[in-house]
Amino acid sequence: MWSPGFRQFLNCVEDLCGERPDGYTLDRINPDGHYEPRNIRWASPSTQQKNKRPFLQPNKNKSGYKWVLYRR
């Protein structure tokens, strides 16, 4: 069972973005921003994959370890 706080959050998201389409989940337009009214949308998995922060994208990882960024 969802907590009342989550239900209130979901109602607010649906008021802002409409009802969730099948197969879509909540996404931040700017991945460095917060979950706030101007920065949320429903997005497909492929859209979310393209919208990751650069240092979390596996093809950009040169460290040899998953989810680790190597900087000089």
XYZ file of C-alpha atoms in Angstrom:
72
model
C 0.000 0.000 0.000
C 1.324 3.454 -0.939
C 1.856 6.043 1.724
C -0.399 9.130 1.690
C 2.615 11.284 0.820
C 3.292 9.316 -2.346
C -0.365 9.427 -3.412
C -0.348 13.213 -2.986
C 2.876 13.408 -5.053
C 1.402 11.207 -7.803
C -1.785 13.302 -7.921
C 0.336 16.430 -8.310
C 2.374 14.829 -11.135
C -0.798 13.759 -12.929
C -2.194 17.289 -12.589
C 0.962 18.682 -14.208
C 1.750 16.015 -16.821
C -1.533 14.201 -17.341
C -2.191 10.531 -16.757
C 0.785 8.193 -17.185
C 0.864 6.521 -20.622
C 1.476 2.761 -20.655
C 5.179 1.936 -20.596
C 6.230 5.432 -19.503
C 7.727 6.499 -16.190
C 8.470 9.815 -14.539
C 11.578 11.535 -15.863
C 13.449 14.745 -15.139
C 13.940 16.875 -18.251
C 17.222 18.154 -16.819
C 18.802 15.142 -15.064
C 20.855 17.467 -12.859
C 17.704 19.236 -11.632
C 15.145 18.315 -9.013
C 11.738 16.691 -9.350
C 9.845 19.966 -9.611
C 6.932 21.164 -11.785
C 9.033 22.611 -14.625
C 11.419 19.658 -14.754
C 9.227 16.534 -14.976
C 7.564 14.584 -17.772
C 6.417 11.090 -18.663
C 9.125 9.456 -20.776
C 9.693 6.141 -22.515
C 12.618 3.941 -21.466
C 14.554 4.896 -24.627
C 14.070 8.629 -23.929
C 15.248 8.148 -20.355
C 18.287 6.184 -21.543
C 19.318 9.105 -23.756
C 18.694 11.621 -20.944
C 21.240 10.264 -18.440
C 24.006 12.351 -16.971
C 27.129 11.890 -19.125
C 29.197 10.350 -16.325
C 26.596 7.602 -15.780
C 26.534 6.446 -19.386
C 28.444 3.145 -19.630
C 29.975 4.022 -23.023
C 31.608 7.105 -21.443
C 33.092 5.084 -18.565
C 36.844 4.616 -19.030
C 37.561 3.459 -15.458
C 36.921 -0.227 -16.069
C 34.343 -0.330 -13.261
C 30.599 -0.026 -13.659
C 29.164 3.352 -12.532
C 32.602 4.769 -11.658
C 34.033 7.863 -13.298
C 37.774 8.217 -13.682
C 39.064 11.780 -13.823
C 42.645 12.929 -14.113
